[in-house]
XYZ file of C-alpha atoms in Angstrom:
525
model
C 101.495 85.268 71.031
C 97.805 83.770 70.634
C 95.730 85.928 72.625
C 92.415 84.106 73.145
C 89.080 85.815 74.381
C 85.667 83.623 74.031
C 84.962 83.234 71.173
C 88.361 84.846 68.808
C 91.291 83.795 69.225
C 93.634 86.552 67.823
C 97.412 85.401 66.689
C 99.728 88.227 66.478
C 102.321 86.597 64.283
C 100.322 85.839 61.599
C 97.929 88.740 61.946
C 95.228 87.023 61.889
C 92.005 87.076 64.431
C 89.048 83.873 64.916
C 85.610 83.512 65.699
C 84.619 79.890 66.861
C 87.756 79.015 64.288
C 86.947 81.312 61.384
C 88.627 83.809 60.464
C 87.767 87.765 60.143
C 89.142 89.641 57.764
C 90.418 93.318 59.835
C 91.488 95.859 57.864
C 95.887 96.659 59.784
C 94.427 99.298 61.596
C 91.406 98.360 62.426
C 94.341 94.449 63.743
C 96.710 97.168 65.016
C 94.320 98.534 67.460
C 93.047 95.649 68.735
C 96.809 94.158 69.113
C 97.481 96.733 71.275
C 94.375 96.817 73.525
C 94.732 93.306 74.166
C 98.137 93.125 74.714
C 97.543 95.370 77.576
C 94.045 95.050 79.197
C 95.643 95.328 82.262
C 94.977 99.040 82.226
C 93.673 102.014 79.955
C 95.839 102.884 76.915
C 95.269 106.337 75.931
C 94.911 108.049 73.425
C 97.755 109.128 72.642
C 99.275 105.792 72.969
C 97.178 105.014 70.491
C 98.188 107.313 67.305
C 101.982 106.410 68.437
C 101.328 102.937 68.350
C 98.949 102.660 65.770
C 99.362 105.990 63.008
C 103.547 105.292 64.523
C 102.742 108.860 65.819
C 101.323 110.631 62.714
C 98.870 113.409 62.870
C 95.270 112.315 63.285
C 92.245 113.480 64.194
C 90.269 112.529 66.737
C 87.020 111.493 63.998
C 90.433 108.983 63.128
C 90.878 106.972 66.060
C 86.206 107.263 66.648
C 85.795 105.758 63.746
C 89.379 102.907 63.945
C 87.000 102.121 67.336
C 83.413 101.463 65.564
C 85.365 99.536 63.128
C 86.708 97.119 66.081
C 83.377 97.416 67.956
C 81.411 96.043 65.119
C 83.575 93.124 64.151
C 84.070 92.524 67.898
C 79.959 92.598 68.430
C 80.127 94.650 70.582
C 78.658 98.067 71.731
C 79.427 101.530 73.175
C 75.896 101.961 74.572
C 76.589 98.243 76.037
C 79.945 97.454 76.196
C 81.167 94.224 77.039
C 85.101 94.761 75.150
C 85.437 97.569 74.733
C 84.912 100.503 77.712
C 85.073 104.466 76.899
C 87.540 106.044 80.152
C 86.238 109.507 79.920
C 89.002 111.915 79.128
C 91.783 108.728 79.573
C 91.141 106.234 76.959
C 89.796 102.973 76.556
C 90.089 99.430 78.249
C 90.011 95.849 77.224
C 87.471 94.111 78.894
C 87.587 90.774 77.700
C 88.804 87.975 79.777
C 92.283 87.111 77.847
C 93.740 83.954 77.980
C 97.663 83.315 76.881
C 98.255 80.159 74.438
C 101.940 79.788 73.484
C 101.661 79.744 69.430
C 104.125 76.077 69.745
C 101.217 74.055 67.291
C 101.911 72.720 64.680
C 99.400 75.673 62.169
C 96.985 73.296 61.093
C 96.104 71.488 64.256
C 94.213 73.824 66.787
C 94.220 72.902 70.355
C 91.113 72.060 72.481
C 91.573 72.861 75.545
C 95.185 76.407 76.356
C 98.629 74.589 76.496
C 99.998 74.407 79.518
C 102.402 77.654 79.336
C 104.113 78.310 82.300
C 107.837 76.776 81.256
C 107.263 78.658 77.604
C 108.967 81.596 76.994
C 106.663 83.890 77.149
C 106.369 87.419 76.286
C 105.236 89.654 79.115
C 106.268 92.850 78.625
C 103.521 94.713 77.382
C 101.953 93.790 81.533
C 104.422 96.065 83.204
C 105.081 94.271 85.917
C 108.371 95.228 86.568
C 109.223 96.821 90.548
C 106.498 99.818 91.575
C 108.196 103.053 91.888
C 107.203 105.915 93.220
C 107.891 109.494 92.361
C 106.998 112.100 96.191
C 106.582 115.932 93.867
C 106.818 119.612 95.264
C 104.242 120.421 96.452
C 102.236 123.257 95.031
C 101.330 125.654 97.672
C 98.552 128.848 97.964
C 98.496 131.536 100.231
C 100.539 133.428 102.176
C 103.345 130.922 103.972
C 106.509 133.119 104.744
C 106.852 131.785 107.950
C 107.578 128.095 106.188
C 109.798 128.973 103.250
C 109.677 125.462 101.308
C 107.544 123.895 102.389
C 106.978 123.031 100.068
C 109.278 120.637 98.969
C 110.110 119.768 102.513
C 107.305 117.621 103.503
C 108.219 115.678 100.668
C 110.960 115.333 101.435
C 110.791 114.015 104.345
C 107.782 111.647 102.935
C 111.066 110.280 99.720
C 112.554 109.549 103.149
C 109.670 108.058 105.656
C 108.937 105.816 101.464
C 112.649 104.795 101.124
C 112.764 103.539 104.920
C 110.187 100.401 103.580
C 112.803 98.788 101.340
C 110.601 96.650 98.718
C 109.308 100.486 96.478
C 111.955 101.730 94.283
C 111.300 105.653 95.313
C 112.379 109.107 91.962
C 115.251 110.477 94.355
C 114.604 114.366 95.134
C 117.080 115.814 92.782
C 114.800 113.835 89.692
C 111.279 114.066 91.200
C 112.035 117.723 91.936
C 112.388 119.178 88.136
C 108.503 118.866 88.188
C 109.049 122.265 90.312
C 105.770 124.763 89.037
C 105.060 122.423 86.304
C 101.338 121.812 85.238
C 101.791 117.950 87.132
C 100.397 115.184 84.011
C 100.895 112.232 85.251
C 101.924 109.796 81.911
C 104.618 112.472 81.896
C 105.235 111.356 85.026
C 105.003 108.145 83.925
C 107.499 108.661 80.868
C 110.378 110.565 82.401
C 110.852 108.644 86.319
C 109.777 106.098 84.823
C 107.469 106.094 88.292
C 103.925 104.081 88.377
C 103.054 105.786 90.834
C 102.758 109.084 92.234
C 102.574 111.130 95.420
C 101.643 115.028 94.738
C 99.991 117.574 97.581
C 98.469 121.171 98.391
C 99.550 123.142 100.631
C 96.564 125.708 102.218
C 97.008 128.828 104.195
C 94.047 130.614 105.366
C 94.532 132.921 108.274
C 95.240 131.016 111.102
C 94.968 126.829 109.104
C 96.652 124.801 107.022
C 94.813 122.396 105.404
C 96.948 119.614 103.099
C 95.645 117.516 100.668
C 97.597 114.406 99.123
C 97.005 111.904 96.604
C 98.335 108.862 95.352
C 97.646 107.950 91.707
C 98.802 105.171 89.361
C 100.517 106.906 86.835
C 99.462 105.009 83.715
C 95.470 104.967 84.072
C 95.827 109.020 85.747
C 94.103 107.026 88.016
C 93.618 108.495 92.279
C 94.629 105.486 94.646
C 93.978 107.273 97.751
C 93.646 111.011 99.293
C 94.214 112.510 101.666
C 92.916 115.573 103.596
C 94.140 117.364 107.336
C 94.084 120.181 108.930
C 95.564 122.019 111.624
C 95.607 124.990 113.507
C 99.700 126.519 112.813
C 101.177 125.580 115.400
C 100.210 122.306 114.897
C 102.530 121.484 111.604
C 104.764 119.808 112.184
C 102.003 117.212 114.342
C 100.105 117.763 110.475
C 103.552 116.861 108.670
C 104.184 114.069 110.712
C 100.711 112.367 111.082
C 100.920 112.691 106.625
C 103.995 110.835 106.617
C 102.341 107.454 108.851
C 99.508 107.991 106.741
C 101.602 107.204 104.121
C 103.653 104.778 105.001
C 100.069 102.716 105.884
C 99.642 103.497 101.885
C 102.447 101.765 100.484
C 102.095 98.389 102.489
C 98.043 98.225 102.038
C 96.500 100.587 99.174
C 99.666 100.184 96.232
C 100.021 96.356 96.927
C 96.280 95.994 96.910
C 96.160 97.667 94.306
C 98.750 96.013 92.250
C 96.875 92.911 93.077
C 94.189 94.334 91.184
C 95.371 95.167 87.813
C 95.939 91.341 87.386
C 93.478 89.266 87.417
C 93.460 89.640 82.859
C 96.956 87.684 83.855
C 96.803 84.088 84.500
C 99.195 83.392 88.029
C 101.941 81.162 86.228
C 102.481 84.089 84.247
C 102.840 86.104 86.854
C 106.431 87.269 86.280
C 107.823 87.681 90.988
C 107.472 90.685 92.079
C 103.179 90.365 90.379
C 103.321 86.749 92.194
C 104.838 88.703 95.819
C 101.559 91.225 95.588
C 99.135 88.725 94.439
C 100.812 86.476 97.628
C 100.309 88.988 100.213
C 96.956 89.637 99.318
C 96.499 85.557 99.612
C 97.881 86.190 103.196
C 96.177 89.144 103.944
C 93.019 86.678 103.770
C 94.164 84.939 107.523
C 92.292 82.145 106.258
C 94.082 78.299 106.015
C 93.163 78.309 101.990
C 94.339 82.505 101.637
C 97.363 80.904 103.716
C 98.311 77.954 101.260
C 97.958 80.054 97.939
C 99.352 82.550 99.699
C 101.952 80.016 99.880
C 102.486 79.240 96.154
C 102.618 82.739 94.742
C 105.316 83.696 97.485
C 107.486 80.409 96.555
C 106.937 80.978 92.620
C 108.187 84.527 93.693
C 110.692 82.891 94.995
C 111.807 79.996 92.430
C 111.610 83.428 90.034
C 113.914 85.665 92.128
C 115.649 83.980 95.098
C 117.395 87.191 96.496
C 113.866 88.819 96.670
C 113.761 89.592 100.642
C 109.719 90.674 101.199
C 109.166 87.368 99.350
C 111.100 85.739 102.110
C 109.082 87.374 105.262
C 105.850 86.593 103.710
C 107.471 82.861 103.466
C 107.858 83.096 107.172
C 104.415 84.784 107.719
C 102.300 81.740 106.180
C 104.535 79.631 107.818
C 103.960 80.994 110.869
C 99.763 81.143 110.233
C 100.344 77.639 109.903
C 102.102 77.360 113.158
C 100.233 79.436 115.530
C 97.028 79.024 114.061
C 97.351 75.041 113.804
C 96.614 74.380 109.797
C 99.459 71.806 109.372
C 99.912 69.781 112.227
C 103.661 69.475 112.294
C 103.828 72.669 115.113
C 107.706 72.627 114.673
C 108.311 71.785 111.846
C 106.837 74.974 110.083
C 107.448 76.895 112.473
C 111.281 76.348 112.126
C 110.120 76.461 108.526
C 109.496 80.210 108.734
C 112.168 81.173 111.469
C 114.398 80.369 108.276
C 112.536 82.431 105.830
C 112.926 85.755 108.560
C 116.330 85.010 108.609
C 116.645 84.357 104.725
C 114.708 88.158 104.887
C 116.616 89.656 107.382
C 120.231 88.233 105.159
C 119.240 90.357 102.461
C 117.605 93.015 103.366
C 118.307 94.324 107.296
C 117.838 97.146 107.313
C 113.461 95.641 106.250
C 110.189 96.970 108.860
C 108.296 93.863 107.492
C 110.953 91.561 107.710
C 112.586 92.321 111.668
C 108.591 91.875 112.458
C 108.195 88.486 111.363
C 112.010 87.769 112.966
C 109.822 88.708 116.296
C 107.330 86.776 115.764
C 109.350 83.389 115.904
C 110.402 84.152 118.602
C 106.737 83.866 119.344
C 106.425 81.267 118.319
C 109.239 79.695 120.778
C 107.369 81.607 123.610
C 109.835 83.965 124.066
C 108.203 87.511 123.734
C 111.336 89.000 125.814
C 114.532 87.498 122.564
C 111.620 89.363 120.850
C 111.329 93.224 121.992
C 114.661 93.919 119.747
C 113.207 93.008 116.703
C 110.058 94.504 117.180
C 111.657 97.907 118.068
C 114.280 97.310 115.028
C 111.115 97.511 113.176
C 110.038 100.622 113.860
C 113.904 101.984 114.275
C 113.702 101.094 110.592
C 110.351 103.163 110.265
C 109.064 105.534 112.355
C 105.989 105.066 112.056
C 105.892 101.367 110.581
C 102.539 100.276 112.269
C 103.062 96.426 113.016
C 106.395 97.371 114.887
C 104.319 99.005 117.360
C 102.086 95.623 117.047
C 104.252 93.416 118.002
C 105.704 95.647 120.540
C 102.725 96.067 122.388
C 102.346 91.887 121.774
C 105.144 91.227 123.094
C 105.361 93.806 126.919
C 101.581 92.456 126.815
C 103.453 88.920 128.222
C 106.360 90.425 129.857
C 103.499 92.797 132.349
C 104.608 95.975 131.251
C 101.659 97.315 130.238
C 101.462 100.313 130.164
C 104.247 100.998 127.168
C 102.214 97.520 125.703
C 98.228 100.293 125.692
C 100.179 103.752 124.625
C 101.497 101.250 121.360
C 98.567 98.981 121.010
C 97.060 102.269 120.486
C 100.074 104.209 118.297
C 99.704 100.360 116.334
C 95.465 102.136 115.894
C 96.865 105.114 115.327
C 98.180 104.651 112.347
C 96.680 102.114 110.693
C 93.194 101.997 112.237
C 92.102 99.644 109.291
C 94.526 97.380 109.093
C 94.289 93.499 109.468
C 96.671 93.259 112.419
C 93.539 95.639 114.142
C 92.699 92.485 115.823
C 95.604 92.080 117.547
C 95.205 95.228 118.258
C 92.633 95.292 120.223
C 93.157 91.983 121.854
C 96.159 93.148 122.997
C 94.272 96.224 125.068
C 92.106 93.019 126.260
C 95.213 91.166 127.886
C 95.499 95.080 129.288
C 92.832 95.491 131.054
C 92.173 92.130 132.218
C 95.643 92.395 134.070
C 94.226 96.250 135.666
C 90.975 94.566 136.605
C 89.070 96.803 134.287
C 86.666 94.355 132.951
C 84.598 96.503 131.509
C 87.284 97.754 129.179
C 88.079 94.482 128.352
C 84.990 93.046 127.074
C 84.797 95.844 124.881
C 87.960 95.509 123.865
C 88.287 91.694 123.252
C 84.418 92.143 121.688
C 85.857 94.511 119.341
C 88.547 91.969 117.728
C 86.357 89.400 117.819
C 83.481 91.350 115.816
C 86.318 92.591 113.084
C 85.472 90.314 109.662
C 88.995 88.611 108.937
C 89.912 87.636 112.735
C 89.937 83.803 113.895
C 88.100 81.275 116.468
C 90.796 82.324 119.355
C 89.227 86.048 119.537
C 85.702 84.835 119.848
C 86.619 82.989 122.189
C 88.485 85.557 124.460
C 85.274 87.835 124.013
C 83.718 84.423 125.808
C 86.591 84.162 128.441
C 86.636 88.634 129.508
C 82.103 87.553 129.428
C 82.819 85.120 131.108
C 85.356 87.204 134.345
C 82.296 89.526 134.304
C 80.201 87.859 135.247
C 77.877 87.145 132.246
C 77.931 83.546 131.315
C 75.600 83.705 128.547
C 76.807 85.978 126.599
C 80.203 84.188 127.428
C 78.681 81.133 126.229
C 77.025 82.421 122.414
C 80.684 83.301 122.132
C 81.880 79.597 122.708
C 79.482 78.331 120.214
C 80.347 81.977 117.848
C 84.380 80.212 118.168
C 82.585 76.363 118.034
C 81.045 77.711 114.171
C 84.816 79.306 113.213
C 87.093 76.801 114.077
C 84.446 73.652 115.309
C 88.320 71.765 115.822
C 88.302 74.700 118.526
C 89.835 72.995 121.834
C 91.196 74.322 125.093
C 95.512 73.436 123.663
C 94.516 75.993 120.788
C 93.606 78.733 122.692
C 96.486 78.366 124.897
C 98.532 77.717 122.525
C 97.975 81.949 121.164
C 99.508 83.003 124.835
C 103.128 82.443 125.852
C 104.005 79.917 128.317
C 106.332 82.248 129.927
C 102.773 84.225 130.779
C 101.788 81.901 133.569
C 98.365 84.532 134.601
C 97.184 84.676 131.402
C 97.536 81.027 130.554
C 96.710 80.319 134.058
C 92.683 81.941 133.100
C 92.306 80.715 129.887
C 92.778 77.237 130.706
C 90.192 77.683 133.225
C 87.522 79.943 131.518
C 87.720 76.697 128.252
C 87.248 74.206 131.535
C 84.412 76.129 132.784
C 82.996 77.425 129.042
C 82.833 73.782 127.954
C 85.578 74.085 125.299
């Protein structure tokens, strides 16, 4: 392979570094160090790894490593005070910060192509990029203080979390039989990575002080020892079981939102066409959660790539169902029925591959949403929650279905549950929007306006939410504010019209559709 980073070109096979076409001399160990860092530009390279790869495991001093780093910086015209290529991560190692592009070594030796060739169909070796399916190990928690009343709680909570994470299906979870071998040991995350092959590690500390119990939970990336997420929760000892349930709920949110986001952030140096199936899927979910037409188009491209590389990836199929649902629901494409049919086909495909995946069941329920069949969607949202009792989106979908089948008390309860489980969720505008409908049904227009405006002000909410805020203010009698929100809705989508907003409510819900239609007429939508 050849690696290009301006103004250099590194050819590992020919052991050659060129700067603007001219060869650059490097000592053998400095060249090996450069190759190691460039090949792993997506992560931190530890000093131990440098010793293993450059010195073949021989014992060397810290000064020897520092000397080679200085030599390399000198060659690359880099500076430790103002680094632009090699950054020291104190206590962890070094990271290569250059914008690395891959070039395939398929050109004749005497020809240097002006631009990198199209590498989409070349057999690229990306093994160093660690793009395999993410895995997580949950280790026994440490406990401090007098907790004789709760024997083995330091293992009971992690066991619950292992079961909770395993219910998501898309992430590999190390069994407790392997993870608990780290019981009572000082945790070295690099050892967790090496021995358990786990990319992520969940650890915790339980402290008991009188009748107060505090549990600290931390998720780390074992490759870089970076803390991805942390949570501290305290409660009275009598509320310990509620505390355990809250931690389990938060861990689900972390797995569904934080880990994919962290995975995506590590792909910045890799061209999209070079990603493997798992990395393509994560990038697709990243774009999908932008809730925009351009983001949806990018998500379709990346999820399509994931499925072309691995057609049996259930989560990617569910993601494609999401993309086509958005195309239909938001009218991103004119052929509504084709997009709705495609969404259902991908949802069915996902369920065939993994019938207990909560996201696949959620998407099947949303396909009934497109069919204006909230009653038919209920079983799928219920199955989503049954598969994973802390699955936020399952509660959100159930709330929607109950709103439009007039079970308002249950709808409000489930919307609140969804928000409690994931207070910064990308679907939060929909959750608060459900609460708006409940309060409209109950003639509590003050609350309806509050929740409609809360939904509309969320950064990623769509134009329809802004019109719901206009409608709620109109119902309350505040015509001026209703007009302001109509203007905002048109700003978000200049093509927004009556047909668009009516499509946001099932045809079976004649009461709410009538309110929407009247508001659209009065407010000149």
